[in-house]
Short mmCIF file of C-alpha atoms and ligand atoms in Angstrom, two decimals:
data_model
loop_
_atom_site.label_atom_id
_atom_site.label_comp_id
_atom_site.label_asym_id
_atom_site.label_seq_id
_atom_site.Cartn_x
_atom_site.Cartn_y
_atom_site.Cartn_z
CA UNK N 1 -49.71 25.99 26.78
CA UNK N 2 -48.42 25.90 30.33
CA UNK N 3 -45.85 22.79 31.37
CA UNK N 4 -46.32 22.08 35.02
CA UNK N 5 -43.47 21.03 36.65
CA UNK N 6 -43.42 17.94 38.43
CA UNK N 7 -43.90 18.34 42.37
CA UNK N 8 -40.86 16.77 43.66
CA UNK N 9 -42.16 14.43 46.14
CA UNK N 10 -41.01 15.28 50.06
CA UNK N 11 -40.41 12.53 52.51
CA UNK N 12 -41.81 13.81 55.81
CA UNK N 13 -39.35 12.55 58.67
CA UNK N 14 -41.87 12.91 61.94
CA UNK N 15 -40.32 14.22 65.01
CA UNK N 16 -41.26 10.78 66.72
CA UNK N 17 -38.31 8.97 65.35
CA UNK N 18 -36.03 10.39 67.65
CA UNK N 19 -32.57 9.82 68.59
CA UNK N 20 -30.08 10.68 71.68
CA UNK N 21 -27.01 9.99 69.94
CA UNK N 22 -25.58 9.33 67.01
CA UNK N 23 -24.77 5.88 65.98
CA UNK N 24 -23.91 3.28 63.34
CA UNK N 25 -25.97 0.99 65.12
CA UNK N 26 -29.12 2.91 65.11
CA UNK N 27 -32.21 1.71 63.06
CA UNK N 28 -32.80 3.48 59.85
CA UNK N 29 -36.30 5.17 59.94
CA UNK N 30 -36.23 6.03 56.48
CA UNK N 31 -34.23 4.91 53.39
CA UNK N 32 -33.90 7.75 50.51
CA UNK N 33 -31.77 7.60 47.10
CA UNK N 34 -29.65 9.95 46.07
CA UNK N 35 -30.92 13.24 45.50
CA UNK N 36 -33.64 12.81 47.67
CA UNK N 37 -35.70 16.12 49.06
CA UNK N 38 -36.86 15.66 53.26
CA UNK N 39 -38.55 17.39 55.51
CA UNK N 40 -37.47 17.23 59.07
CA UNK N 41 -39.88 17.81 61.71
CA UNK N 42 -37.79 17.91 64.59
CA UNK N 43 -38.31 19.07 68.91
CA UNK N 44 -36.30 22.24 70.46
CA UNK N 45 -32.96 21.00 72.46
CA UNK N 46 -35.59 20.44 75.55
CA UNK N 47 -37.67 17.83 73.65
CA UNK N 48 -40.51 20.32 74.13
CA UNK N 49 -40.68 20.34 77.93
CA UNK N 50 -40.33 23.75 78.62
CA UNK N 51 -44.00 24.76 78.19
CA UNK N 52 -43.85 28.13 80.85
CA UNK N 53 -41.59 30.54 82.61
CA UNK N 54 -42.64 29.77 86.29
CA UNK N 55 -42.43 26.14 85.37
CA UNK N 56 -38.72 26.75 84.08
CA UNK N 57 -36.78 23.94 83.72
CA UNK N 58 -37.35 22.09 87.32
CA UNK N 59 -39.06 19.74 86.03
CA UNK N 60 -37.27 18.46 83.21
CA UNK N 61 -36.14 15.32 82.35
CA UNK N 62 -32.49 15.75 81.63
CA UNK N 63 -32.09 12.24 80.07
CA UNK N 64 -34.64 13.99 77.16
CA UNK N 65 -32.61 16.40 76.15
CA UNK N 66 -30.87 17.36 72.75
CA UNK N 67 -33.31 15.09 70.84
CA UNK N 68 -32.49 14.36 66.99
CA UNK N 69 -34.97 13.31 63.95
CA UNK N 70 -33.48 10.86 61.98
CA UNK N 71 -31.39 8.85 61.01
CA UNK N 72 -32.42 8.70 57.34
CA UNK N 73 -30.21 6.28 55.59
CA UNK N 74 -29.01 7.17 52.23
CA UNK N 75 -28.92 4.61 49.49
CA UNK N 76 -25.15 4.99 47.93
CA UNK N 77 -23.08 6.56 50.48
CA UNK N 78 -19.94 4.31 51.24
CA UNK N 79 -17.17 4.95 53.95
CA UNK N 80 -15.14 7.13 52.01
CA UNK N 81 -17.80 8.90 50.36
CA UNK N 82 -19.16 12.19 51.17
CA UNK N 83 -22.35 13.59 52.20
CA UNK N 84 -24.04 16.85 50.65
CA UNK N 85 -26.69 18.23 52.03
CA UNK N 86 -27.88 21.69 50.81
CA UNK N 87 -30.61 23.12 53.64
CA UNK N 88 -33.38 24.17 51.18
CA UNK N 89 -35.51 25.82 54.22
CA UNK N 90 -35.90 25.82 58.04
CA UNK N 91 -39.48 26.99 59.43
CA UNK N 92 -39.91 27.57 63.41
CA UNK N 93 -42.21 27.74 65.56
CA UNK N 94 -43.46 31.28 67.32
CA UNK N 95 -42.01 30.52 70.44
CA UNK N 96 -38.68 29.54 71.68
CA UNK N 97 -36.63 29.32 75.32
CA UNK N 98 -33.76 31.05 76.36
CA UNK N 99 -32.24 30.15 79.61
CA UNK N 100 -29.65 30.97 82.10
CA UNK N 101 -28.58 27.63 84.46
CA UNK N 102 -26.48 27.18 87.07
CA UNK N 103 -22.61 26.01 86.02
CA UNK N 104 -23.75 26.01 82.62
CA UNK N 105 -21.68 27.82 80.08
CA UNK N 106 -18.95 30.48 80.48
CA UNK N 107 -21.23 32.72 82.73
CA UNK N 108 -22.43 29.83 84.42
CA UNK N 109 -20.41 30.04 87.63
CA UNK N 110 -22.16 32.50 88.76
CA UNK N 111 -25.73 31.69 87.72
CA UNK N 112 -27.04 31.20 91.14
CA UNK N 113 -30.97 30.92 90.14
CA UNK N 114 -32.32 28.57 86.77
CA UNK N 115 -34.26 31.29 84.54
CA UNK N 116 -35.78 30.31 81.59
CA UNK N 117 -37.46 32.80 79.11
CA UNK N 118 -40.30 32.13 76.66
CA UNK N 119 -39.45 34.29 73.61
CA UNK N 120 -42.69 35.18 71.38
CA UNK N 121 -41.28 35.56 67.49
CA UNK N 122 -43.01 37.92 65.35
CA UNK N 123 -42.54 39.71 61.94
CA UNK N 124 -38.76 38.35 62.18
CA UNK N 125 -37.91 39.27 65.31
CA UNK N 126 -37.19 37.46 68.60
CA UNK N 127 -38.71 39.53 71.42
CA UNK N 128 -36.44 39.35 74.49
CA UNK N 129 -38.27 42.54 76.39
CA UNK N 130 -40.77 45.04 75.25
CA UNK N 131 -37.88 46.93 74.42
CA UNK N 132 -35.21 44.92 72.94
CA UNK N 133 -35.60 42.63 69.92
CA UNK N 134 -32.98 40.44 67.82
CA UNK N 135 -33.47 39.44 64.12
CA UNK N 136 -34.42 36.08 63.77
CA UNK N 137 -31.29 33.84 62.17
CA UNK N 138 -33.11 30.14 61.96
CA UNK N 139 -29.85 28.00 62.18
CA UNK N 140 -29.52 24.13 62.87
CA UNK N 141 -27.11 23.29 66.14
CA UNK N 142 -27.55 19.65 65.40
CA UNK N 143 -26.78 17.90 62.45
CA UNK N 144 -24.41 15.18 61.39
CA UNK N 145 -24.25 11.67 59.91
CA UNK N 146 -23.09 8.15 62.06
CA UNK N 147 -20.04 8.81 63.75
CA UNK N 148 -17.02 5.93 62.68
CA UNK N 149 -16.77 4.07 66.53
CA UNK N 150 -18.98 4.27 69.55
CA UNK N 151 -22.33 6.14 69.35
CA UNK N 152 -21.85 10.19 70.34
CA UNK N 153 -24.88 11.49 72.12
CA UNK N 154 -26.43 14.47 70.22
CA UNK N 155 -25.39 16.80 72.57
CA UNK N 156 -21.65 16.58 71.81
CA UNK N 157 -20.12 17.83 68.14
CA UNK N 158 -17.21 16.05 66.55
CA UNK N 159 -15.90 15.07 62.95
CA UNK N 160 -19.26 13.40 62.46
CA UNK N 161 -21.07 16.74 63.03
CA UNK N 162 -24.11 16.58 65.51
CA UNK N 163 -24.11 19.79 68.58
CA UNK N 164 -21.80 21.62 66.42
CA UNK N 165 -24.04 24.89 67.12
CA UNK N 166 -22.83 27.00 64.27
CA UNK N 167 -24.67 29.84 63.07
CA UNK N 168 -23.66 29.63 59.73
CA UNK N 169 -25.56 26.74 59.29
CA UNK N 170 -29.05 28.17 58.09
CA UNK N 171 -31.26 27.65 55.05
CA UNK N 172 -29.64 27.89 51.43
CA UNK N 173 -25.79 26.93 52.66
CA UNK N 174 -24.57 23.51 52.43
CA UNK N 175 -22.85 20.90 54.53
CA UNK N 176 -20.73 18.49 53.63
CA UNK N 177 -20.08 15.53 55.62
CA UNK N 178 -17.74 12.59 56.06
CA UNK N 179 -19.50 9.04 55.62
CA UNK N 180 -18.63 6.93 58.15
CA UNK N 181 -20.97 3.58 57.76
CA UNK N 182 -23.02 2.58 55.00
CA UNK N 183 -25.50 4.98 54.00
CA UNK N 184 -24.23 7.64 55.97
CA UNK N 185 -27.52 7.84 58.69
CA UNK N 186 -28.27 11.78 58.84
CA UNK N 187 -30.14 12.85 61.44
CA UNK N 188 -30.63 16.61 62.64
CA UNK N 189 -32.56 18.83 65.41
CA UNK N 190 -32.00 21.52 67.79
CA UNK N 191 -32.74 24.31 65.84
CA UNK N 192 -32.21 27.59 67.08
CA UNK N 193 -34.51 31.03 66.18
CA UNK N 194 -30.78 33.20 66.79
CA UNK N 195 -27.66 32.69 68.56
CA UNK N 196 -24.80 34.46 68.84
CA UNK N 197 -21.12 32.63 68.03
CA UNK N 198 -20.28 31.23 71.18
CA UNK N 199 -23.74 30.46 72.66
CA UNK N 200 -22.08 31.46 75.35
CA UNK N 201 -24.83 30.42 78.18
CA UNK N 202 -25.45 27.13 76.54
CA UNK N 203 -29.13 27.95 74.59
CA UNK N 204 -29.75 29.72 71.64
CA UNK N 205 -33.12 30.67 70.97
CA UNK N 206 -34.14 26.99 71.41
CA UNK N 207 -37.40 26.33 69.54
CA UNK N 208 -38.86 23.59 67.25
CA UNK N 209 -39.79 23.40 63.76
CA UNK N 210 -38.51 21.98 60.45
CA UNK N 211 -36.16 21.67 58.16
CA UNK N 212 -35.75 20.95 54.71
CA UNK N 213 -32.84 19.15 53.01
CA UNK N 214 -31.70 17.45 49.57
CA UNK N 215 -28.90 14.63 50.00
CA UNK N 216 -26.57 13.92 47.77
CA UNK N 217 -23.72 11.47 47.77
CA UNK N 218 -20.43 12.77 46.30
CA UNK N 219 -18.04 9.93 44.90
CA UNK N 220 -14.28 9.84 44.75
CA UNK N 221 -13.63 12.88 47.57
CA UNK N 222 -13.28 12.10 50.71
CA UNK N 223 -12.82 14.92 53.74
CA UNK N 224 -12.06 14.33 57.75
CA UNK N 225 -14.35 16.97 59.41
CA UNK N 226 -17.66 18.75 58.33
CA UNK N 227 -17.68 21.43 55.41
CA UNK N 228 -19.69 24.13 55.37
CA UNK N 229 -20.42 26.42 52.01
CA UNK N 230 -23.03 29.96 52.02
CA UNK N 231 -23.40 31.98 48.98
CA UNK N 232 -19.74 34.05 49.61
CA UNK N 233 -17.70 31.67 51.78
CA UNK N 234 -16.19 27.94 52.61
CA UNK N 235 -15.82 27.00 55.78
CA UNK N 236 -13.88 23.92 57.40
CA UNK N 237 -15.58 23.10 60.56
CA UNK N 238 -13.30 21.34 63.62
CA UNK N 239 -14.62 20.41 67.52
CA UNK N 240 -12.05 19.32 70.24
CA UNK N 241 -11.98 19.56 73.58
CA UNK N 242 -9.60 22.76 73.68
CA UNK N 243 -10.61 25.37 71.44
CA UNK N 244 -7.52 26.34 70.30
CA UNK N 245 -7.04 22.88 68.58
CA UNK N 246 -9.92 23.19 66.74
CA UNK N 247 -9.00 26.34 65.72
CA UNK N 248 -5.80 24.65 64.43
CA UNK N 249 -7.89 21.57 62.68
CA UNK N 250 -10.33 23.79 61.26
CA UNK N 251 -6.95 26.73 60.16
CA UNK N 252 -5.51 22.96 58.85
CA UNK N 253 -8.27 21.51 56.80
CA UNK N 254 -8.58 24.66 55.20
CA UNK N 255 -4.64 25.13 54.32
CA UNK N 256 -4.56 21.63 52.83
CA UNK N 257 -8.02 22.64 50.63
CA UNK N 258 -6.22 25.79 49.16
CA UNK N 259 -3.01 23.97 48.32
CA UNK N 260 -4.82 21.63 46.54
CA UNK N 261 -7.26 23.66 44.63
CA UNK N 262 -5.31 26.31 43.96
CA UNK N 263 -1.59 24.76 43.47
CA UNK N 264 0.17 26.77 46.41
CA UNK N 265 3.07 25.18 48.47
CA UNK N 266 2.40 25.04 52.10
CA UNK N 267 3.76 28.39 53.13
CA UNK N 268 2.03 30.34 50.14
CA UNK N 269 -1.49 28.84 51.49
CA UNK N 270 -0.72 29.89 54.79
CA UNK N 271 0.19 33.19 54.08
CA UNK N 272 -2.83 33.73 52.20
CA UNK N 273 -5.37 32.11 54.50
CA UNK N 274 -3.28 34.66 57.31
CA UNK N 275 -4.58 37.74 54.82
CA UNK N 276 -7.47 36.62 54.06
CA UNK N 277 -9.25 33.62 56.15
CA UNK N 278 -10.85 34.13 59.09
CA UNK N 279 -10.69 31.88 62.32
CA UNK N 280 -14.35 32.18 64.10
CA UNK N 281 -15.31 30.10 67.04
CA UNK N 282 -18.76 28.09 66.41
CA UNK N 283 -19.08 27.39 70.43
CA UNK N 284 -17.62 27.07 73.51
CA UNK N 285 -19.72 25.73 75.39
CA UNK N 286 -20.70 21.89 74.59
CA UNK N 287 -18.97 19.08 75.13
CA UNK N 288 -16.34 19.78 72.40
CA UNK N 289 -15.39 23.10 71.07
CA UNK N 290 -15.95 23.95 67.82
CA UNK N 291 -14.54 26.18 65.27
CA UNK N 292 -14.70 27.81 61.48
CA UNK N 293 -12.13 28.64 59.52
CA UNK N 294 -13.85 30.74 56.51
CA UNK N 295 -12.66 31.70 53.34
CA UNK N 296 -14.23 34.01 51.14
CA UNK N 297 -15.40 32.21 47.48
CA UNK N 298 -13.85 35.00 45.31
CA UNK N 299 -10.47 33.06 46.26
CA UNK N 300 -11.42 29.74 46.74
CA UNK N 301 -14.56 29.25 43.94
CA UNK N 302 -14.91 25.76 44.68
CA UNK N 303 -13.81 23.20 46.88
CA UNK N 304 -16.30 20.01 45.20
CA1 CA T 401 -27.10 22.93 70.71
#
């Protein structure tokens, strides 16, 4: 006799419910328990408008840009609590847009023209030139819950998440973030077809598609800035406006982790995360920096 398993329902989140900044105050467009499995269908960080080369991105309306799908409200999660959400899958489209724009990003400066490449995606690859193609790495740049004050527009990363643009993030790792406001409000976009750390012209492979996510709410553990955990490492994720303090944060979060879970005093940690954790910079090119401070799991099994 053959048991079927029972389909575990998906809410679909359309890309329609869209957000341009994070916020307590924003209406829940969807309310899920805990445990729940959803699909986000969610717009590149153009909202879609770049639809050809020669059109580049003259016409575009700058107000629509770095779009998020959400928030989903998430029956449990108290201020205090934290946040799980393991990324079961990201799909993307065929195309995406790469661009190079004037006083944008570390090159910027001396971008005198607005380019804009339409990247075809096939068999894995992102096709920059008949010659030259990248691996696709389908990552999330935006994704975070409420924020504790004032709204944060999507494009800007902070303790809440949102543009944290780290290419880490991809399908089968898990975030963990701080709740903020009643049922936490996750909301997500921007997802990129491969970036490199840094992004350091301001787009990734910028391209829409979906992703899908189980949320969890974890009692009686509370954390100050987004965790991030793959299959070998932890990583404590910090933004501020000068990247070497969220290097520090992010070096920080981490020490105060392994005293904890492993019972080290303050200068044992620290000399261990100096042999063996690694500082890596998320981006440096939005609004706030952000950085990773990784640690492989054969030292630090688990952090939850
Ligand atoms: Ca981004």
């Amino acid at each position: 006799m053959i048991i079927q398993k029972e389909l575990i329902h998906v809410l679909k989140i359309s890309k329609e419910n869209k957000i341009y900044q994070m916020c307590k105050e924003n209406p829940a467009v969807a309310v899920v328990e805990s445990g729940a499995v959803i699909a986000f269908e969610t717009s590149d960080a153009f909202n879609d408008q770049v639809i050809s080369e020669e059109q580049g991105i003259a016409k575009l309306d700058w107000d629509q840009v770095n779009p998020a799908t959400g928030p989903v409200y998430v029956e449990g999660a108290k201020v205090g609590d934290v946040l799980k959400v393991q990324i079961q899958a990201i799909n993307i489209a065929d195309t995406g847009v790469l661009a190079a724009i004037p006083d944008a990003g570390l090159l910027g400066d001396q971008v005198t023209e607005p380019e804009v490449k339409i990247l075809n995606i096939t068999d894995g690859y992102v096709h920059f030139n008949s010659e030259i193609k990248v691996p696709v790495n389908p990552m999330i740049g935006v994704i975070g819950v409420a924020p504790a004050g004032e709204g944060i527009p999507c494009g800007a990363p902070d303790s809440h998440g949102g543009n944290m643009d780290n290419k880490k993030i991809v399908a089968g790792t898990t975030l963990y973030f701080p709740v903020f406001t009643e049922g936490a409000m996750l909301a997500m976009g921007d997802l990129h077809a491969a970036m490199g750390d840094g992004e350091i012209m301001v787009t990734g492979v910028e391209i829409a598609g979906s992703v899908k996510v189980q949320v969890d709410v974890l009692k009686g553990r509370s954390i100050a800035h987004p965790i991030l955990e793959t299959n070998s490492h932890y990583y404590t994720i910090a933004s501020h406006k000068d990247l070497l303090e969220a290097v520090k944060i992010s070096t920080a979060e981490m020490q105060k982790i392994v005293m904890e879970k492993l019972g080290l005093s303050f200068n044992e940690a620290g000399m261990l995360l100096s042999m063996a954790g690694d500082a890596e910079i998320a981006q440096v090119v939005d609004p706030l920096l952000t950085a990773r401070f990784g640690l492989s799991k054969d030292i630090l099994p688990e952090i939850f």
